[in-house]
């Protein structure tokens, strides 16, 4: 009986620890256009989906952690469905998102705010 209680207590701590270890990029973000984007884990990466606005429901990116507060992957402009090399830099409750074409010669950046 005592061993069973110890096992259940250990399992509860492990589950609580897993929740506490969520990556800082996960969550809901307000884009510069005013839409809400949600970033969630998906298959070893982080998927970015618009939740509100004109393009609600559209997946607009997939990022992987690049160490520290840096992320890299692909980002799609929901207005024209063009996909670019993307990067993200997290700083507190701000996420600077960028996408580039032509090997980084032409880039667009936005800063999102955590909701």
PDB file of C-alpha atoms in Angstrom:
ATOM      1  CA  UNK A   1       0.000   0.000   0.000  1.00  0.00           C
ATOM      2  CA  UNK A   2       2.811   2.415   0.894  1.00  0.00           C
ATOM      3  CA  UNK A   3       4.621   1.565  -2.359  1.00  0.00           C
ATOM      4  CA  UNK A   4       1.447   2.360  -4.335  1.00  0.00           C
ATOM      5  CA  UNK A   5       1.164   5.814  -2.720  1.00  0.00           C
ATOM      6  CA  UNK A   6       4.835   6.493  -3.422  1.00  0.00           C
ATOM      7  CA  UNK A   7       4.373   5.508  -7.075  1.00  0.00           C
ATOM      8  CA  UNK A   8       1.300   7.741  -7.479  1.00  0.00           C
ATOM      9  CA  UNK A   9       3.091  10.678  -5.838  1.00  0.00           C
ATOM     10  CA  UNK A  10       6.100  10.220  -8.126  1.00  0.00           C
ATOM     11  CA  UNK A  11       3.884   9.996 -11.217  1.00  0.00           C
ATOM     12  CA  UNK A  12       2.058  13.197 -10.230  1.00  0.00           C
ATOM     13  CA  UNK A  13       5.356  15.043  -9.801  1.00  0.00           C
ATOM     14  CA  UNK A  14       6.585  13.866 -13.197  1.00  0.00           C
ATOM     15  CA  UNK A  15       3.381  15.026 -14.890  1.00  0.00           C
ATOM     16  CA  UNK A  16       3.511  18.403 -13.139  1.00  0.00           C
ATOM     17  CA  UNK A  17       7.163  18.779 -14.143  1.00  0.00           C
ATOM     18  CA  UNK A  18       6.302  18.081 -17.787  1.00  0.00           C
ATOM     19  CA  UNK A  19       3.699  20.829 -17.797  1.00  0.00           C
ATOM     20  CA  UNK A  20       6.135  23.267 -16.210  1.00  0.00           C
ATOM     21  CA  UNK A  21       8.710  22.548 -18.910  1.00  0.00           C
ATOM     22  CA  UNK A  22       6.660  23.971 -21.795  1.00  0.00           C
ATOM     23  CA  UNK A  23       8.825  25.906 -24.246  1.00  0.00           C
ATOM     24  CA  UNK A  24       8.597  29.706 -23.851  1.00  0.00           C
ATOM     25  CA  UNK A  25       7.479  30.154 -27.488  1.00  0.00           C
ATOM     26  CA  UNK A  26       4.292  28.152 -26.875  1.00  0.00           C
ATOM     27  CA  UNK A  27       1.082  30.100 -26.432  1.00  0.00           C
ATOM     28  CA  UNK A  28      -1.066  32.781 -28.028  1.00  0.00           C
ATOM     29  CA  UNK A  29       0.463  35.808 -29.715  1.00  0.00           C
ATOM     30  CA  UNK A  30      -1.017  39.045 -31.077  1.00  0.00           C
ATOM     31  CA  UNK A  31       0.359  39.742 -34.580  1.00  0.00           C
ATOM     32  CA  UNK A  32       1.003  43.230 -35.937  1.00  0.00           C
ATOM     33  CA  UNK A  33      -2.228  42.978 -37.962  1.00  0.00           C
ATOM     34  CA  UNK A  34      -4.176  42.337 -34.743  1.00  0.00           C
ATOM     35  CA  UNK A  35      -4.875  38.643 -35.393  1.00  0.00           C
ATOM     36  CA  UNK A  36      -4.156  35.970 -32.791  1.00  0.00           C
ATOM     37  CA  UNK A  37      -1.592  33.290 -33.677  1.00  0.00           C
ATOM     38  CA  UNK A  38      -1.228  30.130 -31.615  1.00  0.00           C
ATOM     39  CA  UNK A  39       2.093  28.288 -31.310  1.00  0.00           C
ATOM     40  CA  UNK A  40       1.916  24.664 -30.165  1.00  0.00           C
ATOM     41  CA  UNK A  41       4.246  21.633 -30.225  1.00  0.00           C
ATOM     42  CA  UNK A  42       3.789  19.370 -33.264  1.00  0.00           C
ATOM     43  CA  UNK A  43       6.011  16.438 -34.150  1.00  0.00           C
ATOM     44  CA  UNK A  44       9.259  17.766 -32.688  1.00  0.00           C
ATOM     45  CA  UNK A  45       8.625  21.294 -33.977  1.00  0.00           C
ATOM     46  CA  UNK A  46       6.308  24.195 -33.178  1.00  0.00           C
ATOM     47  CA  UNK A  47       3.346  24.855 -35.478  1.00  0.00           C
ATOM     48  CA  UNK A  48       1.967  28.358 -35.917  1.00  0.00           C
ATOM     49  CA  UNK A  49      -1.733  28.711 -36.762  1.00  0.00           C
ATOM     50  CA  UNK A  50      -3.839  31.845 -37.034  1.00  0.00           C
ATOM     51  CA  UNK A  51      -6.813  31.655 -34.663  1.00  0.00           C
ATOM     52  CA  UNK A  52      -8.526  34.956 -35.480  1.00  0.00           C
ATOM     53  CA  UNK A  53      -8.586  37.489 -38.288  1.00  0.00           C
ATOM     54  CA  UNK A  54      -9.135  37.234 -42.021  1.00  0.00           C
ATOM     55  CA  UNK A  55      -7.081  34.026 -42.332  1.00  0.00           C
ATOM     56  CA  UNK A  56      -8.274  32.242 -39.166  1.00  0.00           C
ATOM     57  CA  UNK A  57      -7.520  28.511 -39.219  1.00  0.00           C
ATOM     58  CA  UNK A  58      -4.564  28.799 -41.581  1.00  0.00           C
ATOM     59  CA  UNK A  59      -1.255  27.176 -40.587  1.00  0.00           C
ATOM     60  CA  UNK A  60       1.395  29.806 -41.275  1.00  0.00           C
ATOM     61  CA  UNK A  61       4.617  28.252 -40.058  1.00  0.00           C
ATOM     62  CA  UNK A  62       6.717  25.555 -38.499  1.00  0.00           C
ATOM     63  CA  UNK A  63       9.724  26.377 -36.318  1.00  0.00           C
ATOM     64  CA  UNK A  64      12.352  24.398 -34.441  1.00  0.00           C
ATOM     65  CA  UNK A  65      14.368  25.593 -31.484  1.00  0.00           C
ATOM     66  CA  UNK A  66      17.815  26.825 -32.513  1.00  0.00           C
ATOM     67  CA  UNK A  67      19.031  27.205 -28.930  1.00  0.00           C
ATOM     68  CA  UNK A  68      18.470  29.859 -26.330  1.00  0.00           C
ATOM     69  CA  UNK A  69      15.665  32.158 -27.425  1.00  0.00           C
ATOM     70  CA  UNK A  70      16.186  31.549 -31.151  1.00  0.00           C
ATOM     71  CA  UNK A  71      13.922  29.612 -33.521  1.00  0.00           C
ATOM     72  CA  UNK A  72      14.168  28.824 -37.230  1.00  0.00           C
ATOM     73  CA  UNK A  73      11.995  27.197 -39.857  1.00  0.00           C
ATOM     74  CA  UNK A  74       9.428  28.192 -42.464  1.00  0.00           C
ATOM     75  CA  UNK A  75       6.841  30.969 -42.358  1.00  0.00           C
ATOM     76  CA  UNK A  76       3.996  31.487 -44.840  1.00  0.00           C
ATOM     77  CA  UNK A  77       2.394  34.814 -45.733  1.00  0.00           C
ATOM     78  CA  UNK A  78      -1.317  34.011 -45.364  1.00  0.00           C
ATOM     79  CA  UNK A  79      -2.323  36.654 -47.916  1.00  0.00           C
ATOM     80  CA  UNK A  80      -0.440  35.095 -50.850  1.00  0.00           C
ATOM     81  CA  UNK A  81       0.489  31.594 -49.539  1.00  0.00           C
ATOM     82  CA  UNK A  82       4.194  32.140 -50.283  1.00  0.00           C
ATOM     83  CA  UNK A  83       6.550  30.350 -47.877  1.00  0.00           C
ATOM     84  CA  UNK A  84       9.862  31.831 -46.738  1.00  0.00           C
ATOM     85  CA  UNK A  85      12.817  30.851 -44.579  1.00  0.00           C
ATOM     86  CA  UNK A  86      11.805  32.083 -41.162  1.00  0.00           C
ATOM     87  CA  UNK A  87      13.313  32.932 -37.831  1.00  0.00           C
ATOM     88  CA  UNK A  88      12.043  34.018 -34.477  1.00  0.00           C
ATOM     89  CA  UNK A  89      13.708  35.645 -31.491  1.00  0.00           C
ATOM     90  CA  UNK A  90      11.980  35.589 -28.138  1.00  0.00           C
ATOM     91  CA  UNK A  91      12.563  38.418 -25.679  1.00  0.00           C
ATOM     92  CA  UNK A  92      10.263  38.371 -22.655  1.00  0.00           C
ATOM     93  CA  UNK A  93       6.708  38.783 -23.955  1.00  0.00           C
ATOM     94  CA  UNK A  94       7.820  39.834 -27.453  1.00  0.00           C
ATOM     95  CA  UNK A  95       8.522  37.551 -30.393  1.00  0.00           C
ATOM     96  CA  UNK A  96      10.320  39.097 -33.357  1.00  0.00           C
ATOM     97  CA  UNK A  97       9.341  37.090 -36.436  1.00  0.00           C
ATOM     98  CA  UNK A  98      11.078  37.372 -39.781  1.00  0.00           C
ATOM     99  CA  UNK A  99      10.965  35.786 -43.208  1.00  0.00           C
ATOM    100  CA  UNK A 100      13.499  36.095 -46.029  1.00  0.00           C
ATOM    101  CA  UNK A 101      13.853  35.218 -49.712  1.00  0.00           C
ATOM    102  CA  UNK A 102      16.807  35.232 -52.115  1.00  0.00           C
ATOM    103  CA  UNK A 103      19.213  33.918 -49.500  1.00  0.00           C
ATOM    104  CA  UNK A 104      18.329  36.647 -47.021  1.00  0.00           C
ATOM    105  CA  UNK A 105      18.530  39.608 -49.405  1.00  0.00           C
ATOM    106  CA  UNK A 106      14.885  40.575 -48.964  1.00  0.00           C
ATOM    107  CA  UNK A 107      13.363  40.206 -45.495  1.00  0.00           C
ATOM    108  CA  UNK A 108      10.199  41.255 -43.665  1.00  0.00           C
ATOM    109  CA  UNK A 109       9.936  41.393 -39.899  1.00  0.00           C
ATOM    110  CA  UNK A 110       7.111  41.704 -37.377  1.00  0.00           C
ATOM    111  CA  UNK A 111       7.056  41.826 -33.617  1.00  0.00           C
ATOM    112  CA  UNK A 112       4.302  39.833 -31.908  1.00  0.00           C
ATOM    113  CA  UNK A 113       3.153  40.284 -28.314  1.00  0.00           C
ATOM    114  CA  UNK A 114       2.201  37.492 -25.929  1.00  0.00           C
ATOM    115  CA  UNK A 115      -1.478  37.476 -25.006  1.00  0.00           C
TER     116      UNK A 115
END
